[in-house]
Structure formats: C-alpha cells, structure tokens
Coordinates of C-alpha atoms in Angstrom, one line a residue:
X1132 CA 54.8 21.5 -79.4
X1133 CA 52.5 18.3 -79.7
X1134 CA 53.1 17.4 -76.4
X1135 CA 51.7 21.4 -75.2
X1136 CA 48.8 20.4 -77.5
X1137 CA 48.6 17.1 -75.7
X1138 CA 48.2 18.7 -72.4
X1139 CA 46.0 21.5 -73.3
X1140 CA 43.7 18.9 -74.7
X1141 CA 43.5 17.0 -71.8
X1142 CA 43.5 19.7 -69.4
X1143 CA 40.1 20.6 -71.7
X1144 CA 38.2 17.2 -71.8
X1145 CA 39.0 17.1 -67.7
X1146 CA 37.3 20.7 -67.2
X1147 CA 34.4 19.8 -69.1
X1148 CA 33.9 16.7 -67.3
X1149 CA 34.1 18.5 -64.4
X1150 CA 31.5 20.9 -65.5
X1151 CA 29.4 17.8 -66.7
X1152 CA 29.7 16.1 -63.1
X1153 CA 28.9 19.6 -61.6
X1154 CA 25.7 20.1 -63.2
X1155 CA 24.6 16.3 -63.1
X1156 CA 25.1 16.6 -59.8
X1157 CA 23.2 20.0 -59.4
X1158 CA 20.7 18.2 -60.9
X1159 CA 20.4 14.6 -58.6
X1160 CA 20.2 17.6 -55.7
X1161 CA 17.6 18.7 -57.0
X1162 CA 15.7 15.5 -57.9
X1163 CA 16.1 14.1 -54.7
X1164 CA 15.0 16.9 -52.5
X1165 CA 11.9 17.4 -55.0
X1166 CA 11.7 13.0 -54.6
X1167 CA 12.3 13.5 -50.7
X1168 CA 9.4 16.0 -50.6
X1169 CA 7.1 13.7 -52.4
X1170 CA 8.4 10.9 -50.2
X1171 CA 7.3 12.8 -46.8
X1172 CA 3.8 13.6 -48.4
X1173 CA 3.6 9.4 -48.7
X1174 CA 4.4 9.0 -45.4
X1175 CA 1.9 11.8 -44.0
X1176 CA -0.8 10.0 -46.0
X1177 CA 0.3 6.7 -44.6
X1178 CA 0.5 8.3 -41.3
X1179 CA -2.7 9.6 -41.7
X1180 CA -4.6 6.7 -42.6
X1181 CA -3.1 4.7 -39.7
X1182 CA -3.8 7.5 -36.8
X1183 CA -7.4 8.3 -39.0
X1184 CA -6.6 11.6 -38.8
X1185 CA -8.8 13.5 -41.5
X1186 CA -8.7 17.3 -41.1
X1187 CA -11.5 20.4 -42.3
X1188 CA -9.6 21.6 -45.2
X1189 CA -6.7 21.7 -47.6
X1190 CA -5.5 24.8 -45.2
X1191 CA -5.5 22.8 -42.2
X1192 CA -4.2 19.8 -44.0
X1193 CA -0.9 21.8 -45.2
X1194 CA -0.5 23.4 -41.8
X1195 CA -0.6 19.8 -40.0
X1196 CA 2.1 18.5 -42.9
X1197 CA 4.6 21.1 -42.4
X1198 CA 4.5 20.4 -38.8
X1199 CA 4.4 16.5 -39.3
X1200 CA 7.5 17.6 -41.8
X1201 CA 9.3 19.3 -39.3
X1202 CA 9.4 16.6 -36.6
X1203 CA 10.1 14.0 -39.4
X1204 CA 13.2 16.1 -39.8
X1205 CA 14.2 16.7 -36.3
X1206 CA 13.4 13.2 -35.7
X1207 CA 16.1 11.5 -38.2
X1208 CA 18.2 14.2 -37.4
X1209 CA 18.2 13.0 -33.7
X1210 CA 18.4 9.6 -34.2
X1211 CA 21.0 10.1 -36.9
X1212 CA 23.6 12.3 -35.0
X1213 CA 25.4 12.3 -31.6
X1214 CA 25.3 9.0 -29.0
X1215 CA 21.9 9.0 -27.2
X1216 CA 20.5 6.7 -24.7
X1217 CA 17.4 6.4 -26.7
X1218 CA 15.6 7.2 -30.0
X1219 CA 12.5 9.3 -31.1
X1220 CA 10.2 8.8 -33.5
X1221 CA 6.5 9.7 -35.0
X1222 CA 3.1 8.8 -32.7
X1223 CA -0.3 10.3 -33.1
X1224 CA 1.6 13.7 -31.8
X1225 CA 3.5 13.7 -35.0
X1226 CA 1.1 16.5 -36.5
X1227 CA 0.5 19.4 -33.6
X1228 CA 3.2 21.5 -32.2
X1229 CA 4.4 20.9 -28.5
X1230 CA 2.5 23.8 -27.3
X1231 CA -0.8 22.2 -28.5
X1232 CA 0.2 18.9 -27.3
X1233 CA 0.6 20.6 -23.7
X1234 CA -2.8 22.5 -24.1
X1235 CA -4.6 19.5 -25.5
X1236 CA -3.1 16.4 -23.3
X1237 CA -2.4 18.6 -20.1
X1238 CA -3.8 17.0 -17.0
X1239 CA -2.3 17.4 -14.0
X1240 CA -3.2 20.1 -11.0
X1241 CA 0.0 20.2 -8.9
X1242 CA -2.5 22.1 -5.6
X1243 CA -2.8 19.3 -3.7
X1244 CA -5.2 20.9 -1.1
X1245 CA -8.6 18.8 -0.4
X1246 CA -6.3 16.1 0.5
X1247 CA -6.0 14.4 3.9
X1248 CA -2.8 16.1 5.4
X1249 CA -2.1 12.4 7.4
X1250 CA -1.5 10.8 3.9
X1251 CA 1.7 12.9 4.1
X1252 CA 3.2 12.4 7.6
X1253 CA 3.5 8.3 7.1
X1254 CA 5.3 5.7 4.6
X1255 CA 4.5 2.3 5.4
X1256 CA 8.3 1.1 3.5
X1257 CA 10.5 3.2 5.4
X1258 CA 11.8 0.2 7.3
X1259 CA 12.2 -1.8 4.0
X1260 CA 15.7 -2.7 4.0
X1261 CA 17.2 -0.8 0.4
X1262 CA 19.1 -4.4 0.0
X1263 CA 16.1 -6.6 0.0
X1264 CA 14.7 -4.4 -3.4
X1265 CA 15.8 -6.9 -6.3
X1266 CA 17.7 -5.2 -9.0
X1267 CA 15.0 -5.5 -11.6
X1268 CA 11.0 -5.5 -10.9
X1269 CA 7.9 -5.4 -13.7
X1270 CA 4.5 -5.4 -12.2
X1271 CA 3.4 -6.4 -15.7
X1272 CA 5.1 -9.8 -15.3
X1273 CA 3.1 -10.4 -12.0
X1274 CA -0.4 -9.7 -13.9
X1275 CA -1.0 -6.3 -12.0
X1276 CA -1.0 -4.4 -15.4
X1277 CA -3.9 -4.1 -17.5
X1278 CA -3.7 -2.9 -21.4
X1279 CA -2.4 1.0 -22.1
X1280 CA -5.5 3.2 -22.7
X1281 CA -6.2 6.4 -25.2
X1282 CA -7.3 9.3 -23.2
X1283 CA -7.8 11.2 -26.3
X1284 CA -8.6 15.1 -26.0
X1285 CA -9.6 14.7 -22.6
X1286 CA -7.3 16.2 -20.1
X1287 CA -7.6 13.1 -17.6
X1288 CA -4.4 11.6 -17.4
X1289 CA -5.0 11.5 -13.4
X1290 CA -7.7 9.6 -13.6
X1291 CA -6.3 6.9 -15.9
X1292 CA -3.0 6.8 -13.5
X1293 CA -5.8 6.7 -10.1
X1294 CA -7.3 3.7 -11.9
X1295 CA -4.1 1.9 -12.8
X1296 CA -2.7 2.2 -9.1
X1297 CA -5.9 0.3 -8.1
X1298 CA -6.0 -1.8 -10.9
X1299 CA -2.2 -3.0 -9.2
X1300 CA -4.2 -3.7 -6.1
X1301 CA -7.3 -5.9 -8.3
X1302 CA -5.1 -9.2 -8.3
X1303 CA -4.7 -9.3 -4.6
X1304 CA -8.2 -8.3 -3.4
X1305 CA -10.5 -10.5 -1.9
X1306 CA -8.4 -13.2 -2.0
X1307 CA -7.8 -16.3 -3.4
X1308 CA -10.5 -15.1 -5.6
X1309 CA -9.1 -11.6 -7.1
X1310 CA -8.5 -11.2 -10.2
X1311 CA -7.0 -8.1 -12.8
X1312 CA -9.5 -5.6 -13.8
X1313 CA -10.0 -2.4 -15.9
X1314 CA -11.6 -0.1 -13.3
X1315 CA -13.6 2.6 -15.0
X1316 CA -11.5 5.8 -15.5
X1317 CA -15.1 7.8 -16.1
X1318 CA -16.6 7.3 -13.0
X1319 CA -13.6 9.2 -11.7
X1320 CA -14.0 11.8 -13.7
X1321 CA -17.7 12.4 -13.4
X1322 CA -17.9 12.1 -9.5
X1323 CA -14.4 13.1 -8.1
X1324 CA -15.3 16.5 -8.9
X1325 CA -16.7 16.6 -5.3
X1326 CA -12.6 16.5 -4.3
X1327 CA -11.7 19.3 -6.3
X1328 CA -11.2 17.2 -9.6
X1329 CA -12.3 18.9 -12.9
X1330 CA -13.1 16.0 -14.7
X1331 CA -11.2 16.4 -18.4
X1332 CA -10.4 20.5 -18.2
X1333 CA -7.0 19.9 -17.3
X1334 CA -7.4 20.3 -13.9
X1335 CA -6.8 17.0 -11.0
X1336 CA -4.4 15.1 -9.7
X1337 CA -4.0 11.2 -8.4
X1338 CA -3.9 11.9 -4.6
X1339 CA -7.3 13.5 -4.6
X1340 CA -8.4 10.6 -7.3
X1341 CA -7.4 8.0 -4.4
X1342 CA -9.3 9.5 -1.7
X1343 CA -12.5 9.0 -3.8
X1344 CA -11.6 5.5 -3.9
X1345 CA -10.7 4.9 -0.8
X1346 CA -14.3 6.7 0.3
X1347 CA -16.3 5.1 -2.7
X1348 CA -14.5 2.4 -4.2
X1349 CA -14.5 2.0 -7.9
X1350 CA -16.5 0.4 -10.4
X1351 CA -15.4 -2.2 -13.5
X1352 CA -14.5 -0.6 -17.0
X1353 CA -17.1 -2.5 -18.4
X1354 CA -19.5 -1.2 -16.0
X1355 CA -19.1 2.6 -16.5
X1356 CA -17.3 2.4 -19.7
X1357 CA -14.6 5.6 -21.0
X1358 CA -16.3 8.2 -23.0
X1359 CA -13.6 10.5 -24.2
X1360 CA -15.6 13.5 -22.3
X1361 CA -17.2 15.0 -19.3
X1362 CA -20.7 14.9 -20.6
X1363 CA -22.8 13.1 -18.4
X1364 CA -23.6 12.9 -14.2
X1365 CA -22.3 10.6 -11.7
X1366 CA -24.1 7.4 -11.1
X1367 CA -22.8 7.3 -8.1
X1368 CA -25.5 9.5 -7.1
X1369 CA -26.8 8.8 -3.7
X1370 CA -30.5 9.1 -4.5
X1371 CA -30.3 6.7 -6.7
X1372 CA -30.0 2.2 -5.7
X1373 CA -26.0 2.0 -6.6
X1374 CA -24.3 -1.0 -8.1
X1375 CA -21.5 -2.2 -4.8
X1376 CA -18.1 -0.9 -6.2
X1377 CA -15.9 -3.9 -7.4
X1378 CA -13.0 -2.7 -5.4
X1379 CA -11.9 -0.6 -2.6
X1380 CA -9.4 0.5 -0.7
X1381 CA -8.1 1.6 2.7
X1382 CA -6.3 4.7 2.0
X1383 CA -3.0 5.9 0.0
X1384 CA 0.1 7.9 0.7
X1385 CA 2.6 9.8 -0.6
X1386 CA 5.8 8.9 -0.9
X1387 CA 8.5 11.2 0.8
X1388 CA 9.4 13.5 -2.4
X1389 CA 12.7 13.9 -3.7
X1390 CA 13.9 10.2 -2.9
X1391 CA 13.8 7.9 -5.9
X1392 CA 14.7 4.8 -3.0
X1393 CA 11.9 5.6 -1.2
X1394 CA 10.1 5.8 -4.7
X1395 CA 11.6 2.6 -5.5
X1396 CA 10.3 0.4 -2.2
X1397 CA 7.1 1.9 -2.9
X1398 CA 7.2 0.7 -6.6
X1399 CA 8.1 -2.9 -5.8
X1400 CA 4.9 -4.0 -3.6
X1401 CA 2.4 -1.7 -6.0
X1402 CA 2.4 0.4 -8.8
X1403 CA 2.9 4.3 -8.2
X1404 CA 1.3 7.9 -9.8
X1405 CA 3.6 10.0 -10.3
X1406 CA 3.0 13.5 -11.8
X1407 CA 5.2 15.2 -14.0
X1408 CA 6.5 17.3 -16.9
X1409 CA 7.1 17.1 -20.2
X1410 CA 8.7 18.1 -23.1
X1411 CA 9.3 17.7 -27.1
X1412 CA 11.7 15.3 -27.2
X1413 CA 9.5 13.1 -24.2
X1414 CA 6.3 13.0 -26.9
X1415 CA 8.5 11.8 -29.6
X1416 CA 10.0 9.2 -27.7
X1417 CA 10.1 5.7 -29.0
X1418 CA 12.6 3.2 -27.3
X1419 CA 15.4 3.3 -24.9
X1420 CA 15.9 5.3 -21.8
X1421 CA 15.3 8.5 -21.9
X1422 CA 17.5 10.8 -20.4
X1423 CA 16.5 14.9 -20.3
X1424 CA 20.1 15.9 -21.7
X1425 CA 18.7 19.3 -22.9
X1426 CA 16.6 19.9 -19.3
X1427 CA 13.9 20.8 -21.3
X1428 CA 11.3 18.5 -19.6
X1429 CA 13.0 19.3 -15.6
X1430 CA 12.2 23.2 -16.7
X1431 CA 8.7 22.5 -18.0
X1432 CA 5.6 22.5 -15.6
X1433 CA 4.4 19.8 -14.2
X1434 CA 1.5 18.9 -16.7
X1435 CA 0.8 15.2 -16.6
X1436 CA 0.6 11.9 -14.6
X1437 CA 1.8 8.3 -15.2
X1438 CA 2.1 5.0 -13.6
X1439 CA 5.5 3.5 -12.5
X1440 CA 5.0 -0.2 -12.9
X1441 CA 8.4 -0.9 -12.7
X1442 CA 12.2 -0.9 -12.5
X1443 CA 15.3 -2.1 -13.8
X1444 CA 19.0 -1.9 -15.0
X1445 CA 20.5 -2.0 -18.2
X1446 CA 23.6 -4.1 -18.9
X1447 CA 25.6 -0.5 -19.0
X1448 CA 24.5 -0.2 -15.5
X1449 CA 21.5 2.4 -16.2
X1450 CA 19.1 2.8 -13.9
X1451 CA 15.4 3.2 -14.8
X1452 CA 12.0 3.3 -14.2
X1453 CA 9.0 1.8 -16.4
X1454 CA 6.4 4.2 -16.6
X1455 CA 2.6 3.2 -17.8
X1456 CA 0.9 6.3 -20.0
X1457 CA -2.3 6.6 -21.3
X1458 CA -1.0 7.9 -24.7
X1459 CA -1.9 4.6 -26.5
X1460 CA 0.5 2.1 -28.0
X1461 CA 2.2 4.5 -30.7
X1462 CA 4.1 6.2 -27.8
X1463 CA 7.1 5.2 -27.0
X1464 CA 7.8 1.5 -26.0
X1465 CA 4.1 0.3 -27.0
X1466 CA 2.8 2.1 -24.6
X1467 CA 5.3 2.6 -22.1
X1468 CA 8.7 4.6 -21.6
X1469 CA 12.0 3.5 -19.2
X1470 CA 12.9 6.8 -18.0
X1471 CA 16.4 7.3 -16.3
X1472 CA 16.4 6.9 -12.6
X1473 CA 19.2 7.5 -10.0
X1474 CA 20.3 10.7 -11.4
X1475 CA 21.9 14.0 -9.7
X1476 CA 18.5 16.1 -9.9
X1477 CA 16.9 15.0 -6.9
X1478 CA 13.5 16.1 -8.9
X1479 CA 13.9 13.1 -10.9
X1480 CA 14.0 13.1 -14.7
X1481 CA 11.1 15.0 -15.8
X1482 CA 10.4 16.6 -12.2
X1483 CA 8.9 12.7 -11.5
X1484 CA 10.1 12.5 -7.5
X1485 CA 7.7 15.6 -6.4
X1486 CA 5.2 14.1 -4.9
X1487 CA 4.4 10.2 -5.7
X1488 CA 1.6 8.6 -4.7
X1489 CA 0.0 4.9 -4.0
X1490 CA -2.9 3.3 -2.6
X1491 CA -3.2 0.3 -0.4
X1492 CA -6.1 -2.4 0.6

C-alpha cells in the first residue's frame, strides 16, 4: 500500500513538472519571437541609417519593414538550409519587392536595331587557340578596373557597362603614356540618345553605347561628372567649341552568342557587356558562385547589363565568371558577383551568352 502511494506521488510531482516545463516553455516562445521582432526592428534601423534610407511616413515606413522582414527571413532561411554554392544576404534592395527592383533598376533594351550589322558577321578571337586561355584571368589585377559605381534610380546600367568596356581599353591607349580612367557615364546618356538610347527610362543597350564611342569618343568622369538623371543636354553639341574626348575607339563586336569559349577569349584581352536577367535570389546575392538552381533568373527578361572582368575556377573545379555591376559595393562580393560559367544552358546563367559585346582601339 505505501509503495502504490509511493508511485502515485511520484507519478504526480513528474506531471506537474511536466506541466511546469510546458508552460515555461510556452512562455520563452513567446518571449523570443516578441525579442526576435524587436531584434529585426534594430536591424532595419541600423539598416536604415547605413543605406540613409528615410521614408514619407510611418505608413511607408511599416510597408518597407515588412518587406525588409520578409527577405531577412528568406535570407537566413537560405543560408541556413540545403548545400548551396553561394549565400544571400541584405544590400540597399533589402526594402522593395523584386518587382520594384525590376521597374526601378531595369535598364536594358534587348532591340538591337541602329546597330552596324558588320559588328555581327566578325570575331577577331576566333583563331585564339582555347588552350592558350589561362585557367584563371582578373582584369582588376592588371589595373583595367576602375571602382564599382551607384547608378541609383536611373535605369542606365548600359551606359555604366559602355563606359567600363572602354575604361578596360584606358590603360593601353596612347601608349606608354595611358593610363586608367573613369570615363563619364552621363555624356552617354545625354547624347547616345541620337542611337536610339533613352538615357535613364529603361530603355538602351551597350552595342549601341559603343558605336557612340567609337564615332565620338568619350569624355573623363571628372569632366562630365554622373548626375543620377537625364536632366540636362549634351555638351557634345556641335554648335558649340567641344573639349577633344579623352579616349576613342575603332569599333566593337559582338561575340558569337551562345558560346561561353568564344565569351571567354573575348574576356581575357578586354573586359565584355553582357546583358542579362535577373531574379530574387541574384539581388540578394552576397558571396560565392551563384548558380540559378530554381531557373528563375534564365526565365526572367533580359533587364540589365554588366561587365565581365574576369574568370576563374574554384578548387571544386567550378567554372565562373566575374561580373562588374553598378549596384554599389553592398551587392554581392563588394561590388561584384562570380556567376557559374560552363553550364548545360547554352544561354548562360542568367540568359548572359545572348549577345556579348566589346570594343577595341
């Protein structure tokens, strides 16, 4: 009978702590997602302050946070979960929805009529034996790189990739004497118009950015500095006594689309435009190489251009490129991206292989 009593008593003191534990740990749920919440707001305030991102009112400001809360989330969830070739994390995109990314940052025109059809019937590297390319190549070694740019709300991106294939060419012009320099990404927004650019409306592509130069040369950064917007006329205008550009060129081509070794010998003697799509998971992208393993950027439009400065392999033996953006330093790797290169869509990753282009003195 004592020993039944025993029992029942300890079979008592065992529920109870049960129900003790249950509802401590109800509770420590309940603190930590009300502490995780107040931990988010922190880092939107922190993000906020470094991006200065202010907004209108306390309407937009809640609209931006559940957004920026949203990605946070998807984010870690990324990073946290499954074996990925590279990581994501929050930029100054961290607070607008892909959609308004697109709209906002959008910038290439894939028409690429206006453009001299000979540009299309030639590549100068054909004959450039595949095993003379090194395994590895960074024009930002060699001092044909200048510093990544902020396009801001402008939809430019073309002109900022026209002027960095150029810039590639700076070093080796007018020799011994040439030197690197920021050529100004305004002057071809404000006077390439004339070649069926639209300044920063989203509409314009490299290939008709590098027959401007090859007609008109380009002027220094410093010259005819970046304004964000389209709000002024072209100095360039003929009625007027114009400054000599700084540099020119001869012409530019196109490298054959749909062959990342062809891409690749153009790459190695100069940096290369290439236009292409994007996609969530590409404007959260941090470090890495990224790999479209959803396809969500090969099914998007082709809405942006870059600047391939470079390629490589990893010691897994992953191909990849080294793309240039004009997103600022908070994207991806400071600036730049390795995107995977060598793969079974012929497009390339992120529809990059269409139609490359490069300029030459």
């Amino acid at each position: 009978m004592a020993f039944r009593l025993t029992l029942e008593l300890i079979l008592c003191v065992v529920l109870v702590s049960n129900l003790t534990v249950s509802r401590a740990s109800s509770r420590s749920s309940g603190l930590f997602e009300a502490g995780d919440s107040a931990n988010v707001s922190l880092v939107f305030d922190n993000w906020m302050e470094e991006h200065g991102r202010t907004y209108a009112n306390s309407e937009e400001k809640a609209k931006r946070f559940a957004i920026f809360k949203a990605k946070r989330f998807d984010i870690e969830n990324f990073n946290r979960h499954g074996n990925h070739s590279f990581t994501l994390g929050l930029n100054a995109f961290s607070d607008i929805t892909y959609e308004e990314f697109d709209e906002i940052y959008g910038c290439s025109f894939f028409d690429i009529s206006n453009t001299n059809p000979s540009s299309f019937s030639t590549f100068r590297y054909q004959d450039f034996k595949i095993d003379d390319l090194p395994e590895s190549w960074d024009w930002r070694s060699q001092g044909a790189v200048t510093n990544v740019k902020i396009q801001g709300k402008c939809g430019a991106c073309w002109a900022f990739a026209t002027a960095a294939v150029v810039e590639g060419l700076t070093p080796f012009y007018n020799k011994p004497y040439g030197k690197l320099m920021n050529l100004s990404v305004q002057e071809l927004i404000t006077c390439s118009k004339p070649y069926g650019n639209k300044g920063c409306d989203g509409g314009g592509n490299a290939i008709r950015g590098l027959r401007y130069v090859t007609d008109y040369g380009l002027l220094r950064e410093e010259e005819y500095p970046y304004r964000f917007a389209d709000d002024q006329s072209c100095v360039k205008d003929p009625a007027r006594d114009l400054p000599p550009p700084d540099i020119k060129i001869s012409g530019y081509e196109v490298v054959p689309e749909f062959d990342e070794i062809a891409l690749a010998k153009a790459v190695y003697h100069q940096p290369v435009a290439v236009m292409h799509s994007t996609s969530s998971r590409f404007i959260n992208h941090r470090g890495g190489i990224f790999m479209d393993a959803d396809g969500e950027c090969a099914k998007n439009k082709i809405s942006h251009t870059s600047t391939l400065v470079g390629f490589g392999t990893n010691a897994l033996g992953e191909d990849y490129w080294i793309m240039k953006g004009s997103w600022g330093t908070s994207w991806g790797e400071h600036g730049y991206a390795r995107i995977r290169r060598n793969t079974r869509n012929k497009r390339g990753v992120c529809n990059l292989a269409n139609k490359p282009v490069f300029g030459y003195l």
